[in-house]
Amino acid sequence: MQLRIGNGYDIHRLVPGRPLILGGVNLEHPAGLGLDGHSDADVLVHALMDALLGALGLGDIGTHFPPEDARWRGADSLQLLERVMGLVRERGWQVINVDTVVVAERPRLKPHIATMRETIASRMGLDPQQVGVKATTNEKLGPTGREEGIASHAVALLQQP
Ligand code: MG
């Protein structure tokens, strides 16, 4: 059995007048902020896709879904995740588990974690037990701490039987 590990990181700016979508779930920011970006800016799913592509040795999401390509404008990141899972399966790999962390001061993510895990798992064809979603603040330090943005880290472990 072969194993592969990948990691991913992403950050998007918090701006007024944009939706806040994390792990495919629409959230309300107490200051009315959302994430800026070319697609729906789901920073959690972006980090996750980079972890999967890294494990496959297939580069990053910028290569697969270039921001200058109009096809990905406003793209639903969960649909992009399904495409990445297509690559995983095409190449004969299975996901053992993925784990993610979102770094955000607000809103409180705890009440939404279960829904995020279920949403991501169903789109990846996994059990929610295989999908870790954790949340932390940055203790008001740095760009995420000042609420200039929200960041996310992810790892993915794949096997080829
Ligand atoms: Mg991104």
PDB file of C-alpha atoms and ligand atoms in Angstrom:
ATOM      1  CA  MET A   1       0.000   0.000   0.000  1.00  0.00           C
ATOM      2  CA  GLN A   2       1.298   3.440  -0.922  1.00  0.00           C
ATOM      3  CA  LEU A   3       0.634   6.518   1.191  1.00  0.00           C
ATOM      4  CA  ARG A   4       0.810  10.189   0.224  1.00  0.00           C
ATOM      5  CA  ILE A   5       0.469  13.291   2.387  1.00  0.00           C
ATOM      6  CA  GLY A   6      -0.240  16.858   1.279  1.00  0.00           C
ATOM      7  CA  ASN A   7      -0.664  20.192   2.979  1.00  0.00           C
ATOM      8  CA  GLY A   8      -2.402  23.390   1.964  1.00  0.00           C
ATOM      9  CA  TYR A   9      -2.706  26.972   3.165  1.00  0.00           C
ATOM     10  CA  ASP A  10      -4.840  29.887   2.033  1.00  0.00           C
ATOM     11  CA  ILE A  11      -5.890  33.337   3.213  1.00  0.00           C
ATOM     12  CA  HIS A  12      -8.520  35.736   1.868  1.00  0.00           C
ATOM     13  CA  ARG A  13      -9.262  39.356   2.749  1.00  0.00           C
ATOM     14  CA  LEU A  14     -12.333  40.283   4.775  1.00  0.00           C
ATOM     15  CA  VAL A  15     -14.273  43.030   3.006  1.00  0.00           C
ATOM     16  CA  PRO A  16     -17.777  44.512   3.199  1.00  0.00           C
ATOM     17  CA  GLY A  17     -20.388  43.427   0.675  1.00  0.00           C
ATOM     18  CA  ARG A  18     -19.189  39.876   0.114  1.00  0.00           C
ATOM     19  CA  PRO A  19     -20.632  36.575   1.371  1.00  0.00           C
ATOM     20  CA  LEU A  20     -18.785  34.642   4.060  1.00  0.00           C
ATOM     21  CA  ILE A  21     -18.678  30.997   2.997  1.00  0.00           C
ATOM     22  CA  LEU A  22     -16.551  28.537   4.961  1.00  0.00           C
ATOM     23  CA  GLY A  23     -16.624  24.812   4.337  1.00  0.00           C
ATOM     24  CA  GLY A  24     -19.557  25.366   1.986  1.00  0.00           C
ATOM     25  CA  VAL A  25     -21.635  26.942   4.758  1.00  0.00           C
ATOM     26  CA  ASN A  26     -22.982  30.491   4.481  1.00  0.00           C
ATOM     27  CA  LEU A  27     -22.129  32.393   7.644  1.00  0.00           C
ATOM     28  CA  GLU A  28     -22.973  35.782   9.075  1.00  0.00           C
ATOM     29  CA  HIS A  29     -20.058  37.988  10.179  1.00  0.00           C
ATOM     30  CA  PRO A  30     -21.041  40.281  13.073  1.00  0.00           C
ATOM     31  CA  ALA A  31     -19.479  43.267  11.234  1.00  0.00           C
ATOM     32  CA  GLY A  32     -21.153  42.317   7.954  1.00  0.00           C
ATOM     33  CA  LEU A  33     -17.857  41.265   6.340  1.00  0.00           C
ATOM     34  CA  GLY A  34     -17.239  38.523   3.803  1.00  0.00           C
ATOM     35  CA  LEU A  35     -14.282  37.041   1.941  1.00  0.00           C
ATOM     36  CA  ASP A  36     -12.921  38.723  -1.164  1.00  0.00           C
ATOM     37  CA  GLY A  37     -11.798  36.605  -4.079  1.00  0.00           C
ATOM     38  CA  HIS A  38     -12.294  35.551  -7.645  1.00  0.00           C
ATOM     39  CA  SER A  39     -14.356  32.474  -6.746  1.00  0.00           C
ATOM     40  CA  ASP A  40     -16.691  32.265  -3.724  1.00  0.00           C
ATOM     41  CA  ALA A  41     -13.461  32.641  -1.660  1.00  0.00           C
ATOM     42  CA  ASP A  42     -14.134  29.609   0.553  1.00  0.00           C
ATOM     43  CA  VAL A  43     -10.696  29.680   2.134  1.00  0.00           C
ATOM     44  CA  LEU A  44     -11.212  26.364   3.984  1.00  0.00           C
ATOM     45  CA  VAL A  45     -12.065  24.444   0.815  1.00  0.00           C
ATOM     46  CA  HIS A  46      -9.199  26.155  -1.055  1.00  0.00           C
ATOM     47  CA  ALA A  47      -6.632  24.997   1.534  1.00  0.00           C
ATOM     48  CA  LEU A  48      -8.177  21.525   1.401  1.00  0.00           C
ATOM     49  CA  MET A  49      -7.918  21.324  -2.409  1.00  0.00           C
ATOM     50  CA  ASP A  50      -4.262  22.376  -2.255  1.00  0.00           C
ATOM     51  CA  ALA A  51      -3.589  19.623   0.297  1.00  0.00           C
ATOM     52  CA  LEU A  52      -5.209  17.021  -1.996  1.00  0.00           C
ATOM     53  CA  LEU A  53      -3.371  18.294  -5.098  1.00  0.00           C
ATOM     54  CA  GLY A  54      -0.116  18.368  -3.126  1.00  0.00           C
ATOM     55  CA  ALA A  55      -0.570  14.728  -2.110  1.00  0.00           C
ATOM     56  CA  LEU A  56      -1.218  13.835  -5.762  1.00  0.00           C
ATOM     57  CA  GLY A  57       1.880  15.762  -6.872  1.00  0.00           C
ATOM     58  CA  LEU A  58      -0.324  17.803  -9.195  1.00  0.00           C
ATOM     59  CA  GLY A  59       0.589  21.357  -8.261  1.00  0.00           C
ATOM     60  CA  ASP A  60      -1.946  23.740  -6.772  1.00  0.00           C
ATOM     61  CA  ILE A  61      -5.409  25.189  -7.361  1.00  0.00           C
ATOM     62  CA  GLY A  62      -3.895  28.222  -9.117  1.00  0.00           C
ATOM     63  CA  THR A  63      -2.666  25.822 -11.821  1.00  0.00           C
ATOM     64  CA  HIS A  64      -5.944  23.910 -12.116  1.00  0.00           C
ATOM     65  CA  PHE A  65      -8.362  26.836 -11.712  1.00  0.00           C
ATOM     66  CA  PRO A  66      -6.402  29.959 -12.764  1.00  0.00           C
ATOM     67  CA  PRO A  67      -7.976  33.194 -11.432  1.00  0.00           C
ATOM     68  CA  GLU A  68      -7.641  34.838 -14.877  1.00  0.00           C
ATOM     69  CA  ASP A  69      -9.906  32.127 -16.336  1.00  0.00           C
ATOM     70  CA  ALA A  70     -13.471  33.508 -16.478  1.00  0.00           C
ATOM     71  CA  ARG A  71     -14.865  29.969 -15.955  1.00  0.00           C
ATOM     72  CA  TRP A  72     -13.941  30.160 -12.262  1.00  0.00           C
ATOM     73  CA  ARG A  73     -15.392  33.632 -11.575  1.00  0.00           C
ATOM     74  CA  GLY A  74     -17.731  33.291  -8.617  1.00  0.00           C
ATOM     75  CA  ALA A  75     -17.145  29.520  -8.743  1.00  0.00           C
ATOM     76  CA  ASP A  76     -18.690  27.328  -6.063  1.00  0.00           C
ATOM     77  CA  SER A  77     -15.598  25.955  -4.340  1.00  0.00           C
ATOM     78  CA  LEU A  78     -17.433  22.724  -3.469  1.00  0.00           C
ATOM     79  CA  GLN A  79     -17.784  22.068  -7.205  1.00  0.00           C
ATOM     80  CA  LEU A  80     -14.059  22.660  -7.636  1.00  0.00           C
ATOM     81  CA  LEU A  81     -13.480  20.238  -4.751  1.00  0.00           C
ATOM     82  CA  GLU A  82     -15.545  17.618  -6.604  1.00  0.00           C
ATOM     83  CA  ARG A  83     -13.288  18.113  -9.644  1.00  0.00           C
ATOM     84  CA  VAL A  84     -10.191  17.624  -7.474  1.00  0.00           C
ATOM     85  CA  MET A  85     -11.739  14.454  -6.005  1.00  0.00           C
ATOM     86  CA  GLY A  86     -12.226  13.304  -9.598  1.00  0.00           C
ATOM     87  CA  LEU A  87      -8.449  13.599 -10.055  1.00  0.00           C
ATOM     88  CA  VAL A  88      -7.856  11.660  -6.821  1.00  0.00           C
ATOM     89  CA  ARG A  89     -10.031   8.762  -8.021  1.00  0.00           C
ATOM     90  CA  GLU A  90      -8.828   8.895 -11.655  1.00  0.00           C
ATOM     91  CA  ARG A  91      -5.309   8.260 -10.427  1.00  0.00           C
ATOM     92  CA  GLY A  92      -6.379   5.368  -8.213  1.00  0.00           C
ATOM     93  CA  TRP A  93      -6.049   7.090  -4.859  1.00  0.00           C
ATOM     94  CA  GLN A  94      -8.414   7.005  -1.870  1.00  0.00           C
ATOM     95  CA  VAL A  95      -8.607   9.561   0.911  1.00  0.00           C
ATOM     96  CA  ILE A  96      -7.791   8.146   4.355  1.00  0.00           C
ATOM     97  CA  ASN A  97      -8.577  11.439   6.065  1.00  0.00           C
ATOM     98  CA  VAL A  98      -8.266  15.188   5.771  1.00  0.00           C
ATOM     99  CA  ASP A  99      -7.884  17.712   8.565  1.00  0.00           C
ATOM    100  CA  THR A 100      -8.297  21.469   8.477  1.00  0.00           C
ATOM    101  CA  VAL A 101      -8.010  24.521  10.727  1.00  0.00           C
ATOM    102  CA  VAL A 102      -9.699  27.861  10.152  1.00  0.00           C
ATOM    103  CA  VAL A 103      -8.059  30.911  11.732  1.00  0.00           C
ATOM    104  CA  ALA A 104     -10.699  33.573  12.359  1.00  0.00           C
ATOM    105  CA  GLU A 105     -11.483  35.951  15.212  1.00  0.00           C
ATOM    106  CA  ARG A 106     -15.185  36.068  14.326  1.00  0.00           C
ATOM    107  CA  PRO A 107     -17.811  34.734  13.842  1.00  0.00           C
ATOM    108  CA  ARG A 108     -17.803  31.867  16.321  1.00  0.00           C
ATOM    109  CA  LEU A 109     -17.457  28.779  14.148  1.00  0.00           C
ATOM    110  CA  LYS A 110     -18.124  26.072  16.730  1.00  0.00           C
ATOM    111  CA  PRO A 111     -21.900  25.921  16.115  1.00  0.00           C
ATOM    112  CA  HIS A 112     -21.243  25.333  12.380  1.00  0.00           C
ATOM    113  CA  ILE A 113     -18.419  22.791  12.509  1.00  0.00           C
ATOM    114  CA  ALA A 114     -20.660  19.708  12.266  1.00  0.00           C
ATOM    115  CA  THR A 115     -22.475  21.113   9.204  1.00  0.00           C
ATOM    116  CA  MET A 116     -19.135  21.992   7.548  1.00  0.00           C
ATOM    117  CA  ARG A 117     -17.805  18.460   8.123  1.00  0.00           C
ATOM    118  CA  GLU A 118     -20.994  16.896   6.730  1.00  0.00           C
ATOM    119  CA  THR A 119     -21.061  19.251   3.734  1.00  0.00           C
ATOM    120  CA  ILE A 120     -17.414  18.654   2.800  1.00  0.00           C
ATOM    121  CA  ALA A 121     -17.633  14.895   3.448  1.00  0.00           C
ATOM    122  CA  SER A 122     -20.707  14.448   1.264  1.00  0.00           C
ATOM    123  CA  ARG A 123     -19.088  16.339  -1.633  1.00  0.00           C
ATOM    124  CA  MET A 124     -15.891  14.265  -1.261  1.00  0.00           C
ATOM    125  CA  GLY A 125     -17.756  10.964  -0.930  1.00  0.00           C
ATOM    126  CA  LEU A 126     -16.382  10.472   2.583  1.00  0.00           C
ATOM    127  CA  ASP A 127     -17.719   9.899   6.077  1.00  0.00           C
ATOM    128  CA  PRO A 128     -17.729  13.043   8.277  1.00  0.00           C
ATOM    129  CA  GLN A 129     -15.379  11.107  10.600  1.00  0.00           C
ATOM    130  CA  GLN A 130     -12.729  11.374   7.866  1.00  0.00           C
ATOM    131  CA  VAL A 131     -13.043  15.163   7.657  1.00  0.00           C
ATOM    132  CA  GLY A 132     -11.582  17.254  10.458  1.00  0.00           C
ATOM    133  CA  VAL A 133     -12.611  20.894  10.737  1.00  0.00           C
ATOM    134  CA  LYS A 134     -11.219  22.904  13.620  1.00  0.00           C
ATOM    135  CA  ALA A 135     -11.386  26.587  14.403  1.00  0.00           C
ATOM    136  CA  THR A 136      -9.073  28.870  16.300  1.00  0.00           C
ATOM    137  CA  THR A 137      -8.623  32.601  16.754  1.00  0.00           C
ATOM    138  CA  ASN A 138      -5.225  34.240  16.286  1.00  0.00           C
ATOM    139  CA  GLU A 139      -5.453  35.907  19.696  1.00  0.00           C
ATOM    140  CA  LYS A 140      -5.928  39.278  17.940  1.00  0.00           C
ATOM    141  CA  LEU A 141      -2.381  38.985  16.521  1.00  0.00           C
ATOM    142  CA  GLY A 142      -1.414  39.631  12.917  1.00  0.00           C
ATOM    143  CA  PRO A 143      -3.691  40.044   9.880  1.00  0.00           C
ATOM    144  CA  THR A 144      -6.172  37.362  10.928  1.00  0.00           C
ATOM    145  CA  GLY A 145      -6.178  38.713  14.483  1.00  0.00           C
ATOM    146  CA  ARG A 146      -6.963  42.222  13.200  1.00  0.00           C
ATOM    147  CA  GLU A 147      -9.791  40.723  11.100  1.00  0.00           C
ATOM    148  CA  GLU A 148      -8.128  41.795   7.847  1.00  0.00           C
ATOM    149  CA  GLY A 149      -8.656  38.249   6.628  1.00  0.00           C
ATOM    150  CA  ILE A 150      -9.458  34.631   7.391  1.00  0.00           C
ATOM    151  CA  ALA A 151      -6.857  31.894   6.873  1.00  0.00           C
ATOM    152  CA  SER A 152      -6.996  28.136   6.715  1.00  0.00           C
ATOM    153  CA  HIS A 153      -4.571  25.213   6.904  1.00  0.00           C
ATOM    154  CA  ALA A 154      -5.254  21.681   5.682  1.00  0.00           C
ATOM    155  CA  VAL A 155      -3.587  18.277   5.427  1.00  0.00           C
ATOM    156  CA  ALA A 156      -4.699  15.252   3.425  1.00  0.00           C
ATOM    157  CA  LEU A 157      -3.589  11.626   3.655  1.00  0.00           C
ATOM    158  CA  LEU A 158      -4.185   9.365   0.661  1.00  0.00           C
ATOM    159  CA  GLN A 159      -3.688   5.657   0.065  1.00  0.00           C
ATOM    160  CA  GLN A 160      -3.344   3.569  -3.043  1.00  0.00           C
ATOM    161  CA  PRO A 161      -4.274  -0.020  -2.237  1.00  0.00           C
TER     162      PRO A 161
HETATM  163 MG    MG B   1      -8.029  30.993  -2.230  1.00  0.00          MG
END
